[in-house]
PDB file of C-alpha atoms in Angstrom:
ATOM      1  CA  MET A   1     -45.342  28.149   6.202  1.00 46.00           C
ATOM      2  CA  ASN A   2     -47.132  30.376   3.693  1.00 48.00           C
ATOM      3  CA  ARG A   3     -48.307  27.988   1.011  1.00 48.00           C
ATOM      4  CA  SER A   4     -48.237  30.759  -1.576  1.00 46.00           C
ATOM      5  CA  ASN A   5     -44.457  30.431  -1.477  1.00 50.00           C
ATOM      6  CA  GLU A   6     -44.632  26.798  -2.528  1.00 52.00           C
ATOM      7  CA  THR A   7     -43.717  25.841  -6.077  1.00 52.00           C
ATOM      8  CA  SER A   8     -44.898  22.718  -7.815  1.00 53.00           C
ATOM      9  CA  PRO A   9     -42.157  20.097  -8.070  1.00 55.00           C
ATOM     10  CA  MET A  10     -43.595  19.266 -11.480  1.00 52.00           C
ATOM     11  CA  LEU A  11     -41.871  22.440 -12.703  1.00 64.00           C
ATOM     12  CA  GLY A  12     -38.575  20.670 -12.104  1.00 77.00           C
ATOM     13  CA  PHE A  13     -35.361  21.646 -10.406  1.00 82.00           C
ATOM     14  CA  VAL A  14     -32.307  23.689 -11.384  1.00 82.00           C
ATOM     15  CA  LEU A  15     -28.890  22.053 -10.865  1.00 81.00           C
ATOM     16  CA  LEU A  16     -26.212  24.611 -10.050  1.00 77.00           C
ATOM     17  CA  GLY A  17     -23.195  22.325 -10.370  1.00 72.00           C
ATOM     18  CA  LEU A  18     -20.095  24.521 -10.667  1.00 71.00           C
ATOM     19  CA  PHE A  19     -22.129  27.541 -11.768  1.00 67.00           C
ATOM     20  CA  ALA A  20     -20.193  29.744  -9.307  1.00 65.00           C
ATOM     21  CA  HIS A  21     -16.855  28.452 -10.651  1.00 70.00           C
ATOM     22  CA  PRO A  22     -17.107  28.657 -14.475  1.00 70.00           C
ATOM     23  CA  LYS A  23     -13.326  28.372 -14.984  1.00 76.00           C
ATOM     24  CA  LEU A  24     -13.421  24.844 -13.599  1.00 76.00           C
ATOM     25  CA  GLU A  25     -16.304  23.594 -15.754  1.00 77.00           C
ATOM     26  CA  LYS A  26     -14.438  22.845 -18.992  1.00 82.00           C
ATOM     27  CA  THR A  27     -11.558  21.179 -17.180  1.00 85.00           C
ATOM     28  CA  PHE A  28     -13.868  18.979 -15.147  1.00 83.00           C
ATOM     29  CA  PHE A  29     -16.016  18.168 -18.187  1.00 88.00           C
ATOM     30  CA  VAL A  30     -13.023  16.627 -19.983  1.00 90.00           C
ATOM     31  CA  LEU A  31     -11.775  14.949 -16.800  1.00 90.00           C
ATOM     32  CA  ILE A  32     -15.146  13.403 -15.844  1.00 90.00           C
ATOM     33  CA  LEU A  33     -15.836  12.305 -19.421  1.00 92.00           C
ATOM     34  CA  LEU A  34     -12.481  10.478 -19.598  1.00 93.00           C
ATOM     35  CA  MET A  35     -13.105   8.890 -16.196  1.00 92.00           C
ATOM     36  CA  TYR A  36     -16.574   7.747 -17.285  1.00 93.00           C
ATOM     37  CA  LEU A  37     -15.126   6.103 -20.396  1.00 94.00           C
ATOM     38  CA  VAL A  38     -12.543   4.316 -18.212  1.00 93.00           C
ATOM     39  CA  ILE A  39     -15.360   3.165 -15.902  1.00 93.00           C
ATOM     40  CA  LEU A  40     -17.357   1.737 -18.826  1.00 94.00           C
ATOM     41  CA  LEU A  41     -14.305   0.061 -20.356  1.00 92.00           C
ATOM     42  CA  GLY A  42     -12.737  -1.257 -17.145  1.00 89.00           C
ATOM     43  CA  ASN A  43     -15.918  -2.566 -15.551  1.00 92.00           C
ATOM     44  CA  GLY A  44     -17.195  -3.840 -18.893  1.00 92.00           C
ATOM     45  CA  VAL A  45     -14.024  -5.898 -19.393  1.00 87.00           C
ATOM     46  CA  LEU A  46     -14.306  -7.284 -15.847  1.00 88.00           C
ATOM     47  CA  ILE A  47     -17.898  -8.366 -16.501  1.00 91.00           C
ATOM     48  CA  LEU A  48     -16.853 -10.030 -19.765  1.00 88.00           C
ATOM     49  CA  VAL A  49     -13.959 -11.999 -18.274  1.00 85.00           C
ATOM     50  CA  THR A  50     -16.001 -13.184 -15.281  1.00 86.00           C
ATOM     51  CA  ILE A  51     -18.637 -14.498 -17.709  1.00 87.00           C
ATOM     52  CA  LEU A  52     -16.379 -15.932 -20.439  1.00 83.00           C
ATOM     53  CA  ASP A  53     -13.452 -17.357 -18.455  1.00 78.00           C
ATOM     54  CA  SER A  54     -14.357 -20.701 -16.854  1.00 76.00           C
ATOM     55  CA  LEU A  55     -11.497 -20.322 -14.335  1.00 77.00           C
ATOM     56  CA  LEU A  56     -13.333 -17.315 -12.874  1.00 80.00           C
ATOM     57  CA  ASP A  57     -16.569 -19.250 -12.337  1.00 85.00           C
ATOM     58  CA  THR A  58     -16.344 -18.865  -8.558  1.00 88.00           C
ATOM     59  CA  PRO A  59     -18.362 -16.942  -5.932  1.00 92.00           C
ATOM     60  CA  MET A  60     -15.701 -14.230  -5.573  1.00 90.00           C
ATOM     61  CA  TYR A  61     -15.702 -13.382  -9.272  1.00 89.00           C
ATOM     62  CA  PHE A  62     -19.473 -13.680  -9.480  1.00 93.00           C
ATOM     63  CA  PHE A  63     -19.695 -10.975  -6.813  1.00 94.00           C
ATOM     64  CA  LEU A  64     -17.022  -8.983  -8.635  1.00 90.00           C
ATOM     65  CA  GLY A  65     -19.099  -9.100 -11.827  1.00 92.00           C
ATOM     66  CA  ASN A  66     -22.078  -7.797  -9.848  1.00 95.00           C
ATOM     67  CA  LEU A  67     -19.931  -5.025  -8.374  1.00 93.00           C
ATOM     68  CA  SER A  68     -18.746  -3.984 -11.843  1.00 93.00           C
ATOM     69  CA  PHE A  69     -22.295  -3.937 -13.215  1.00 94.00           C
ATOM     70  CA  LEU A  70     -23.397  -1.951 -10.185  1.00 94.00           C
ATOM     71  CA  ASP A  71     -20.646   0.639 -10.722  1.00 93.00           C
ATOM     72  CA  ILE A  72     -21.682   1.084 -14.363  1.00 94.00           C
ATOM     73  CA  CYS A  73     -25.321   1.589 -13.331  1.00 93.00           C
ATOM     74  CA  TYR A  74     -24.398   3.966 -10.509  1.00 91.00           C
ATOM     75  CA  THR A  75     -22.229   6.239 -12.629  1.00 92.00           C
ATOM     76  CA  THR A  76     -24.636   6.153 -15.582  1.00 92.00           C
ATOM     77  CA  SER A  77     -27.384   7.413 -13.285  1.00 88.00           C
ATOM     78  CA  SER A  78     -25.387  10.548 -12.436  1.00 87.00           C
ATOM     79  CA  VAL A  79     -22.498  11.247 -14.840  1.00 89.00           C
ATOM     80  CA  PRO A  80     -24.700  12.403 -17.791  1.00 85.00           C
ATOM     81  CA  LEU A  81     -26.308  14.924 -15.406  1.00 81.00           C
ATOM     82  CA  ILE A  82     -22.897  16.053 -14.167  1.00 84.00           C
ATOM     83  CA  LEU A  83     -21.561  16.502 -17.702  1.00 85.00           C
ATOM     84  CA  GLY A  84     -24.726  18.368 -18.668  1.00 79.00           C
ATOM     85  CA  SER A  85     -24.349  20.733 -15.713  1.00 76.00           C
ATOM     86  CA  PHE A  86     -20.859  21.653 -16.981  1.00 79.00           C
ATOM     87  CA  LEU A  87     -22.178  22.491 -20.451  1.00 78.00           C
ATOM     88  CA  THR A  88     -25.433  24.221 -19.524  1.00 75.00           C
ATOM     89  CA  PRO A  89     -25.510  26.966 -16.853  1.00 67.00           C
ATOM     90  CA  ARG A  90     -28.264  26.278 -14.303  1.00 65.00           C
ATOM     91  CA  LYS A  91     -29.278  23.027 -15.966  1.00 75.00           C
ATOM     92  CA  THR A  92     -32.976  22.162 -15.472  1.00 81.00           C
ATOM     93  CA  ILE A  93     -34.099  18.640 -14.596  1.00 84.00           C
ATOM     94  CA  SER A  94     -37.724  17.514 -14.413  1.00 85.00           C
ATOM     95  CA  PHE A  95     -39.174  16.283 -11.135  1.00 85.00           C
ATOM     96  CA  SER A  96     -39.668  12.755 -12.481  1.00 87.00           C
ATOM     97  CA  ALA A  97     -36.088  12.585 -13.838  1.00 87.00           C
ATOM     98  CA  CYS A  98     -34.790  13.872 -10.503  1.00 88.00           C
ATOM     99  CA  ILE A  99     -36.687  11.157  -8.619  1.00 89.00           C
ATOM    100  CA  VAL A 100     -35.418   8.442 -11.000  1.00 90.00           C
ATOM    101  CA  GLN A 101     -31.826   9.637 -10.604  1.00 89.00           C
ATOM    102  CA  MET A 102     -32.224   9.798  -6.812  1.00 89.00           C
ATOM    103  CA  PHE A 103     -33.758   6.307  -6.781  1.00 93.00           C
ATOM    104  CA  LEU A 104     -30.918   4.791  -8.834  1.00 92.00           C
ATOM    105  CA  SER A 105     -28.271   6.541  -6.765  1.00 88.00           C
ATOM    106  CA  PHE A 106     -29.766   5.303  -3.481  1.00 89.00           C
ATOM    107  CA  ALA A 107     -30.318   1.783  -4.814  1.00 93.00           C
ATOM    108  CA  MET A 108     -26.799   1.377  -6.191  1.00 92.00           C
ATOM    109  CA  GLY A 109     -25.115   2.911  -3.128  1.00 89.00           C
ATOM    110  CA  ALA A 110     -26.986   0.737  -0.622  1.00 92.00           C
ATOM    111  CA  THR A 111     -26.521  -2.375  -2.764  1.00 95.00           C
ATOM    112  CA  GLU A 112     -22.769  -1.795  -2.923  1.00 93.00           C
ATOM    113  CA  CYS A 113     -22.585  -1.527   0.868  1.00 93.00           C
ATOM    114  CA  VAL A 114     -24.308  -4.902   1.281  1.00 95.00           C
ATOM    115  CA  LEU A 115     -22.398  -6.502  -1.595  1.00 95.00           C
ATOM    116  CA  LEU A 116     -19.018  -5.508  -0.141  1.00 94.00           C
ATOM    117  CA  SER A 117     -19.983  -7.146   3.165  1.00 95.00           C
ATOM    118  CA  VAL A 118     -21.083 -10.311   1.311  1.00 96.00           C
ATOM    119  CA  MET A 119     -17.712 -10.336  -0.470  1.00 95.00           C
ATOM    120  CA  ALA A 120     -16.004 -10.026   2.938  1.00 95.00           C
ATOM    121  CA  PHE A 121     -17.949 -13.082   4.133  1.00 96.00           C
ATOM    122  CA  ASP A 122     -16.813 -14.959   1.013  1.00 95.00           C
ATOM    123  CA  ARG A 123     -13.155 -14.147   1.810  1.00 94.00           C
ATOM    124  CA  TYR A 124     -13.694 -15.090   5.479  1.00 95.00           C
ATOM    125  CA  VAL A 125     -14.987 -18.554   4.572  1.00 95.00           C
ATOM    126  CA  ALA A 126     -12.279 -19.071   1.907  1.00 93.00           C
ATOM    127  CA  ILE A 127      -9.418 -18.292   4.314  1.00 93.00           C
ATOM    128  CA  CYS A 128     -10.755 -19.310   7.719  1.00 93.00           C
ATOM    129  CA  SER A 129     -12.708 -22.445   6.671  1.00 92.00           C
ATOM    130  CA  PRO A 130     -11.277 -23.505   3.293  1.00 91.00           C
ATOM    131  CA  LEU A 131     -12.484 -27.116   3.583  1.00 92.00           C
ATOM    132  CA  ARG A 132     -16.081 -25.966   4.067  1.00 93.00           C
ATOM    133  CA  TYR A 133     -15.895 -23.322   1.345  1.00 93.00           C
ATOM    134  CA  PRO A 134     -17.425 -25.435  -1.481  1.00 93.00           C
ATOM    135  CA  VAL A 135     -20.406 -26.242   0.746  1.00 93.00           C
ATOM    136  CA  VAL A 136     -20.957 -22.880   2.412  1.00 94.00           C
ATOM    137  CA  MET A 137     -20.433 -20.880  -0.790  1.00 94.00           C
ATOM    138  CA  SER A 138     -22.214 -23.185  -3.213  1.00 93.00           C
ATOM    139  CA  LYS A 139     -24.140 -21.708  -6.139  1.00 92.00           C
ATOM    140  CA  ALA A 140     -27.362 -22.254  -4.199  1.00 94.00           C
ATOM    141  CA  ALA A 141     -25.948 -19.938  -1.526  1.00 94.00           C
ATOM    142  CA  TYR A 142     -23.987 -17.216  -3.323  1.00 94.00           C
ATOM    143  CA  VAL A 143     -26.575 -16.399  -6.001  1.00 95.00           C
ATOM    144  CA  PRO A 144     -29.296 -15.634  -3.377  1.00 96.00           C
ATOM    145  CA  MET A 145     -26.709 -13.545  -1.490  1.00 96.00           C
ATOM    146  CA  ALA A 146     -26.182 -11.354  -4.548  1.00 96.00           C
ATOM    147  CA  VAL A 147     -29.923 -11.170  -5.260  1.00 96.00           C
ATOM    148  CA  GLY A 148     -30.547 -10.266  -1.618  1.00 96.00           C
ATOM    149  CA  SER A 149     -27.991  -7.430  -1.839  1.00 96.00           C
ATOM    150  CA  TRP A 150     -29.809  -5.947  -4.840  1.00 96.00           C
ATOM    151  CA  ALA A 151     -33.226  -6.433  -3.210  1.00 97.00           C
ATOM    152  CA  ALA A 152     -32.101  -4.731   0.018  1.00 96.00           C
ATOM    153  CA  GLY A 153     -30.653  -1.752  -1.860  1.00 95.00           C
ATOM    154  CA  ILE A 154     -33.733  -1.316  -4.057  1.00 96.00           C
ATOM    155  CA  THR A 155     -36.079  -1.610  -1.060  1.00 95.00           C
ATOM    156  CA  ASN A 156     -34.178   1.102   0.810  1.00 94.00           C
ATOM    157  CA  SER A 157     -34.279   3.317  -2.274  1.00 94.00           C
ATOM    158  CA  VAL A 158     -38.046   2.876  -2.653  1.00 95.00           C
ATOM    159  CA  VAL A 159     -38.536   3.998   0.957  1.00 94.00           C
ATOM    160  CA  GLN A 160     -36.237   7.041   0.741  1.00 92.00           C
ATOM    161  CA  THR A 161     -37.462   8.313  -2.633  1.00 93.00           C
ATOM    162  CA  SER A 162     -41.128   7.744  -1.711  1.00 92.00           C
ATOM    163  CA  LEU A 163     -40.709   9.904   1.387  1.00 92.00           C
ATOM    164  CA  ALA A 164     -38.941  12.605  -0.650  1.00 89.00           C
ATOM    165  CA  MET A 165     -41.641  12.593  -3.360  1.00 87.00           C
ATOM    166  CA  ARG A 166     -44.348  13.488  -0.839  1.00 87.00           C
ATOM    167  CA  LEU A 167     -42.667  16.730   0.240  1.00 85.00           C
ATOM    168  CA  PRO A 168     -43.804  20.183  -0.964  1.00 85.00           C
ATOM    169  CA  PHE A 169     -40.987  22.441  -2.205  1.00 80.00           C
ATOM    170  CA  CYS A 170     -40.393  26.195  -1.893  1.00 75.00           C
ATOM    171  CA  GLY A 171     -38.642  28.997  -3.740  1.00 66.00           C
ATOM    172  CA  ASP A 172     -37.078  28.576  -7.166  1.00 70.00           C
ATOM    173  CA  ASN A 173     -36.228  24.871  -6.677  1.00 80.00           C
ATOM    174  CA  VAL A 174     -32.475  25.426  -7.091  1.00 81.00           C
ATOM    175  CA  ILE A 175     -30.396  22.395  -6.064  1.00 81.00           C
ATOM    176  CA  ASN A 176     -26.870  23.421  -5.116  1.00 78.00           C
ATOM    177  CA  HIS A 177     -25.329  20.242  -6.464  1.00 79.00           C
ATOM    178  CA  PHE A 178     -24.446  18.345  -9.652  1.00 79.00           C
ATOM    179  CA  THR A 179     -27.283  15.858  -9.225  1.00 82.00           C
ATOM    180  CA  CYS A 180     -30.459  15.323  -7.194  1.00 84.00           C
ATOM    181  CA  GLU A 181     -28.496  14.536  -4.058  1.00 81.00           C
ATOM    182  CA  ILE A 182     -30.980  13.803  -1.277  1.00 83.00           C
ATOM    183  CA  LEU A 183     -29.604  16.244   1.314  1.00 81.00           C
ATOM    184  CA  ALA A 184     -29.555  19.080  -1.230  1.00 81.00           C
ATOM    185  CA  VAL A 185     -33.135  18.274  -2.257  1.00 85.00           C
ATOM    186  CA  LEU A 186     -34.405  18.125   1.340  1.00 85.00           C
ATOM    187  CA  LYS A 187     -33.129  21.692   1.933  1.00 84.00           C
ATOM    188  CA  LEU A 188     -35.817  22.902  -0.488  1.00 85.00           C
ATOM    189  CA  ALA A 189     -38.721  21.275   1.360  1.00 85.00           C
ATOM    190  CA  CYS A 190     -41.428  23.475   2.872  1.00 85.00           C
ATOM    191  CA  ALA A 191     -42.602  20.775   5.284  1.00 85.00           C
ATOM    192  CA  ASP A 192     -41.158  19.036   8.320  1.00 86.00           C
ATOM    193  CA  ILE A 193     -38.481  16.576   7.154  1.00 89.00           C
ATOM    194  CA  SER A 194     -37.956  14.830  10.491  1.00 90.00           C
ATOM    195  CA  ILE A 195     -39.416  11.574   9.141  1.00 92.00           C
ATOM    196  CA  ASN A 196     -36.989  11.725   6.203  1.00 91.00           C
ATOM    197  CA  VAL A 197     -34.062  12.370   8.539  1.00 91.00           C
ATOM    198  CA  ILE A 198     -35.040   9.527  10.888  1.00 93.00           C
ATOM    199  CA  SER A 199     -35.474   7.192   7.920  1.00 92.00           C
ATOM    200  CA  MET A 200     -32.040   8.118   6.572  1.00 90.00           C
ATOM    201  CA  VAL A 201     -30.404   7.644   9.982  1.00 91.00           C
ATOM    202  CA  VAL A 202     -31.942   4.156  10.264  1.00 93.00           C
ATOM    203  CA  ALA A 203     -30.856   3.364   6.692  1.00 92.00           C
ATOM    204  CA  ASN A 204     -27.316   4.565   7.441  1.00 89.00           C
ATOM    205  CA  MET A 205     -27.170   2.267  10.452  1.00 92.00           C
ATOM    206  CA  ILE A 206     -28.349  -0.701   8.369  1.00 92.00           C
ATOM    207  CA  PHE A 207     -26.429  -0.043   5.154  1.00 91.00           C
ATOM    208  CA  LEU A 208     -23.308   1.717   6.459  1.00 89.00           C
ATOM    209  CA  ALA A 209     -22.638   0.974  10.131  1.00 90.00           C
ATOM    210  CA  LEU A 210     -23.600  -2.724  10.144  1.00 93.00           C
ATOM    211  CA  PRO A 211     -21.698  -3.641   6.940  1.00 93.00           C
ATOM    212  CA  VAL A 212     -18.600  -1.760   8.172  1.00 93.00           C
ATOM    213  CA  LEU A 213     -18.785  -3.596  11.498  1.00 95.00           C
ATOM    214  CA  PHE A 214     -19.299  -6.935   9.736  1.00 95.00           C
ATOM    215  CA  ILE A 215     -16.365  -6.335   7.374  1.00 95.00           C
ATOM    216  CA  PHE A 216     -14.142  -5.194  10.253  1.00 94.00           C
ATOM    217  CA  VAL A 217     -14.882  -8.305  12.322  1.00 96.00           C
ATOM    218  CA  SER A 218     -14.449 -10.557   9.261  1.00 95.00           C
ATOM    219  CA  TYR A 219     -10.997  -9.140   8.581  1.00 94.00           C
ATOM    220  CA  ILE A 220      -9.948  -9.526  12.206  1.00 95.00           C
ATOM    221  CA  PHE A 221     -10.551 -13.275  11.836  1.00 95.00           C
ATOM    222  CA  ILE A 222      -8.990 -13.304   8.357  1.00 94.00           C
ATOM    223  CA  ILE A 223      -5.802 -11.551   9.494  1.00 93.00           C
ATOM    224  CA  ALA A 224      -5.568 -13.744  12.608  1.00 94.00           C
ATOM    225  CA  THR A 225      -5.846 -16.863  10.425  1.00 93.00           C
ATOM    226  CA  ILE A 226      -3.254 -15.573   7.930  1.00 92.00           C
ATOM    227  CA  LEU A 227      -0.765 -14.812  10.727  1.00 91.00           C
ATOM    228  CA  ARG A 228      -1.052 -18.429  11.928  1.00 91.00           C
ATOM    229  CA  ILE A 229       0.099 -19.752   8.534  1.00 88.00           C
ATOM    230  CA  PRO A 230       3.689 -20.980   9.115  1.00 88.00           C
ATOM    231  CA  SER A 231       5.254 -20.131   5.740  1.00 87.00           C
ATOM    232  CA  THR A 232       5.827 -16.622   4.412  1.00 86.00           C
ATOM    233  CA  GLU A 233       4.758 -17.692   0.928  1.00 86.00           C
ATOM    234  CA  GLY A 234       1.533 -19.154   2.321  1.00 84.00           C
ATOM    235  CA  ARG A 235       0.723 -15.934   4.157  1.00 88.00           C
ATOM    236  CA  ARG A 236       1.463 -13.908   1.026  1.00 87.00           C
ATOM    237  CA  LYS A 237      -0.818 -16.062  -1.140  1.00 85.00           C
ATOM    238  CA  ALA A 238      -3.635 -15.983   1.430  1.00 85.00           C
ATOM    239  CA  PHE A 239      -3.476 -12.208   1.800  1.00 86.00           C
ATOM    240  CA  SER A 240      -3.321 -11.684  -1.975  1.00 83.00           C
ATOM    241  CA  THR A 241      -6.769 -13.287  -2.331  1.00 83.00           C
ATOM    242  CA  CYS A 242      -8.392 -10.578  -0.205  1.00 87.00           C
ATOM    243  CA  SER A 243      -6.091  -7.549  -0.630  1.00 85.00           C
ATOM    244  CA  ALA A 244      -8.019  -6.182  -3.630  1.00 85.00           C
ATOM    245  CA  HIS A 245     -11.349  -6.377  -1.782  1.00 88.00           C
ATOM    246  CA  LEU A 246      -9.841  -4.754   1.310  1.00 89.00           C
ATOM    247  CA  THR A 247      -8.426  -1.918  -0.807  1.00 88.00           C
ATOM    248  CA  VAL A 248     -11.813  -1.309  -2.457  1.00 88.00           C
ATOM    249  CA  VAL A 249     -13.516  -1.295   0.964  1.00 90.00           C
ATOM    250  CA  ILE A 250     -11.047   1.264   2.341  1.00 88.00           C
ATOM    251  CA  VAL A 251     -11.486   3.560  -0.685  1.00 85.00           C
ATOM    252  CA  PHE A 252     -15.298   3.228  -0.690  1.00 85.00           C
ATOM    253  CA  TYR A 253     -15.986   3.688   3.009  1.00 84.00           C
ATOM    254  CA  GLY A 254     -13.074   6.045   3.577  1.00 80.00           C
ATOM    255  CA  THR A 255     -14.537   8.488   1.058  1.00 76.00           C
ATOM    256  CA  ILE A 256     -18.003   8.267   2.659  1.00 76.00           C
ATOM    257  CA  ILE A 257     -16.653   8.839   6.171  1.00 74.00           C
ATOM    258  CA  PHE A 258     -14.527  11.786   5.030  1.00 71.00           C
ATOM    259  CA  MET A 259     -17.413  13.262   3.027  1.00 66.00           C
ATOM    260  CA  TYR A 260     -19.959  13.228   5.855  1.00 62.00           C
ATOM    261  CA  GLY A 261     -17.719  13.254   8.919  1.00 58.00           C
ATOM    262  CA  LYS A 262     -15.597  16.347   8.397  1.00 56.00           C
ATOM    263  CA  PRO A 263     -16.424  19.495  10.457  1.00 55.00           C
ATOM    264  CA  LYS A 264     -18.469  22.302   8.938  1.00 54.00           C
ATOM    265  CA  SER A 265     -17.058  25.805   8.515  1.00 51.00           C
ATOM    266  CA  LYS A 266     -18.996  28.692  10.094  1.00 49.00           C
ATOM    267  CA  ASP A 267     -17.536  31.775   8.389  1.00 48.00           C
ATOM    268  CA  LEU A 268     -18.971  32.782   5.005  1.00 44.00           C
ATOM    269  CA  LEU A 269     -15.698  32.635   3.079  1.00 45.00           C
ATOM    270  CA  GLY A 270     -14.926  29.228   4.539  1.00 51.00           C
ATOM    271  CA  ALA A 271     -18.472  28.064   3.820  1.00 53.00           C
ATOM    272  CA  ASP A 272     -18.069  28.959   0.139  1.00 58.00           C
ATOM    273  CA  LYS A 273     -14.816  27.022  -0.092  1.00 64.00           C
ATOM    274  CA  GLN A 274     -16.382  24.154   1.815  1.00 65.00           C
ATOM    275  CA  ASP A 275     -19.336  24.130  -0.566  1.00 67.00           C
ATOM    276  CA  LEU A 276     -16.929  23.645  -3.475  1.00 69.00           C
ATOM    277  CA  ALA A 277     -14.967  21.025  -1.530  1.00 71.00           C
ATOM    278  CA  ASP A 278     -18.156  19.111  -0.691  1.00 71.00           C
ATOM    279  CA  LYS A 279     -19.120  19.001  -4.357  1.00 72.00           C
ATOM    280  CA  LEU A 280     -15.684  17.817  -5.457  1.00 75.00           C
ATOM    281  CA  ILE A 281     -15.548  15.132  -2.750  1.00 75.00           C
ATOM    282  CA  SER A 282     -18.996  13.969  -3.829  1.00 76.00           C
ATOM    283  CA  LEU A 283     -17.655  13.875  -7.376  1.00 77.00           C
ATOM    284  CA  PHE A 284     -14.748  11.722  -6.217  1.00 74.00           C
ATOM    285  CA  TYR A 285     -17.122   9.315  -4.480  1.00 75.00           C
ATOM    286  CA  GLY A 286     -19.427   9.097  -7.503  1.00 81.00           C
ATOM    287  CA  VAL A 287     -16.826   8.813 -10.285  1.00 87.00           C
ATOM    288  CA  VAL A 288     -13.304   8.091  -9.058  1.00 84.00           C
ATOM    289  CA  THR A 289     -14.220   5.166  -6.783  1.00 84.00           C
ATOM    290  CA  PRO A 290     -16.040   3.165  -9.527  1.00 89.00           C
ATOM    291  CA  MET A 291     -13.089   3.898 -11.839  1.00 90.00           C
ATOM    292  CA  LEU A 292     -10.583   2.561  -9.299  1.00 86.00           C
ATOM    293  CA  ASN A 293     -12.421  -0.719  -8.610  1.00 85.00           C
ATOM    294  CA  PRO A 294     -11.522  -2.519 -11.879  1.00 84.00           C
ATOM    295  CA  ILE A 295      -7.992  -1.051 -11.761  1.00 84.00           C
ATOM    296  CA  ILE A 296      -7.477  -2.369  -8.219  1.00 84.00           C
ATOM    297  CA  TYR A 297      -8.808  -5.831  -9.051  1.00 79.00           C
ATOM    298  CA  SER A 298      -6.788  -5.982 -12.264  1.00 73.00           C
ATOM    299  CA  LEU A 299      -3.502  -4.922 -10.684  1.00 64.00           C
ATOM    300  CA  ARG A 300      -3.808  -6.910  -7.466  1.00 62.00           C
ATOM    301  CA  ASN A 301      -5.335 -10.137  -8.788  1.00 67.00           C
ATOM    302  CA  LYS A 302      -3.307 -12.469 -11.011  1.00 69.00           C
ATOM    303  CA  ASP A 303      -6.376 -14.486 -12.075  1.00 69.00           C
ATOM    304  CA  VAL A 304      -8.083 -11.372 -13.436  1.00 72.00           C
ATOM    305  CA  LYS A 305      -4.889 -10.248 -15.183  1.00 67.00           C
ATOM    306  CA  ALA A 306      -4.515 -13.680 -16.789  1.00 69.00           C
ATOM    307  CA  ALA A 307      -8.167 -13.706 -17.876  1.00 68.00           C
ATOM    308  CA  VAL A 308      -7.832 -10.234 -19.436  1.00 66.00           C
ATOM    309  CA  ARG A 309      -4.690 -11.328 -21.306  1.00 69.00           C
ATOM    310  CA  ASN A 310      -6.497 -14.440 -22.585  1.00 69.00           C
ATOM    311  CA  LEU A 311      -9.449 -12.322 -23.726  1.00 64.00           C
ATOM    312  CA  VAL A 312      -7.129  -9.964 -25.629  1.00 64.00           C
ATOM    313  CA  ALA A 313      -5.222 -12.901 -27.148  1.00 67.00           C
ATOM    314  CA  GLN A 314      -8.446 -14.553 -28.318  1.00 65.00           C
ATOM    315  CA  LYS A 315      -9.571 -11.276 -29.899  1.00 60.00           C
ATOM    316  CA  HIS A 316      -6.284 -11.025 -31.846  1.00 59.00           C
ATOM    317  CA  LEU A 317      -6.582 -14.648 -33.017  1.00 58.00           C
ATOM    318  CA  THR A 318     -10.085 -14.059 -34.398  1.00 63.00           C
ATOM    319  CA  GLU A 319      -9.007 -10.962 -36.343  1.00 59.00           C
TER     320      GLU A 319
END
């Protein structure tokens, strides 16, 4: 590689966003802004009720509070950049800001993968071994589980972003994405990225494949236990305690699998359409999924609905 073609990453990067589709920018700006406000409100309310309502002082709702906080952090690390890319053609982002955004995105994504598997374990113990639940999921156990999820996600992010920071970059540093998405950034590297690719494959096995396998096995045991419950009402109540988590898991992992598992188009016209589709699917994963989480837990969980109603009632009484 001719090193004269290298450009200093300190000059920053240019985020294309929907630069090639200007008619969509205003529509998506309003749409994403409204979704972001729903994310802040919905997840913020969930965090409040899990803290203030003593009836929700359980491992499941502790994990749910962590998930809501995580979703706020994840979207806040990317949505301002996305909104900015809609307002400013070829928006420039500094190298340091790009690395910070990449770090937060990696950390929150990996943490959510681990946290969802921890929540599956919580539901497994609650349904399959209810008598042991207070012992197995004591505060001395579930708090370290949550801390471990965050630590694992942050550690993975440190590794991935550190490897990316060491790369030299070529050309005009144009990132064909809304944010500093790692695959889009690696395309600009002038050096061999095999170490980065291997590291990401290992991370995907640890933070995607293993949690999916763990959740799948957990729900096999959960469903088998529920089917052995003699009464219909008992089965309904047991399934209702894990249906919201299962729905969130399907939405979260289903989007990831669809985003990275679909076939690539080879013709130029198809590639252009696919490029737009990839960006919009990434947008769905980054914004719509965190917006759906509090809605799913609110609609499918009577305890959360009751806690929200109590919070609203208390607010009216104080006014």
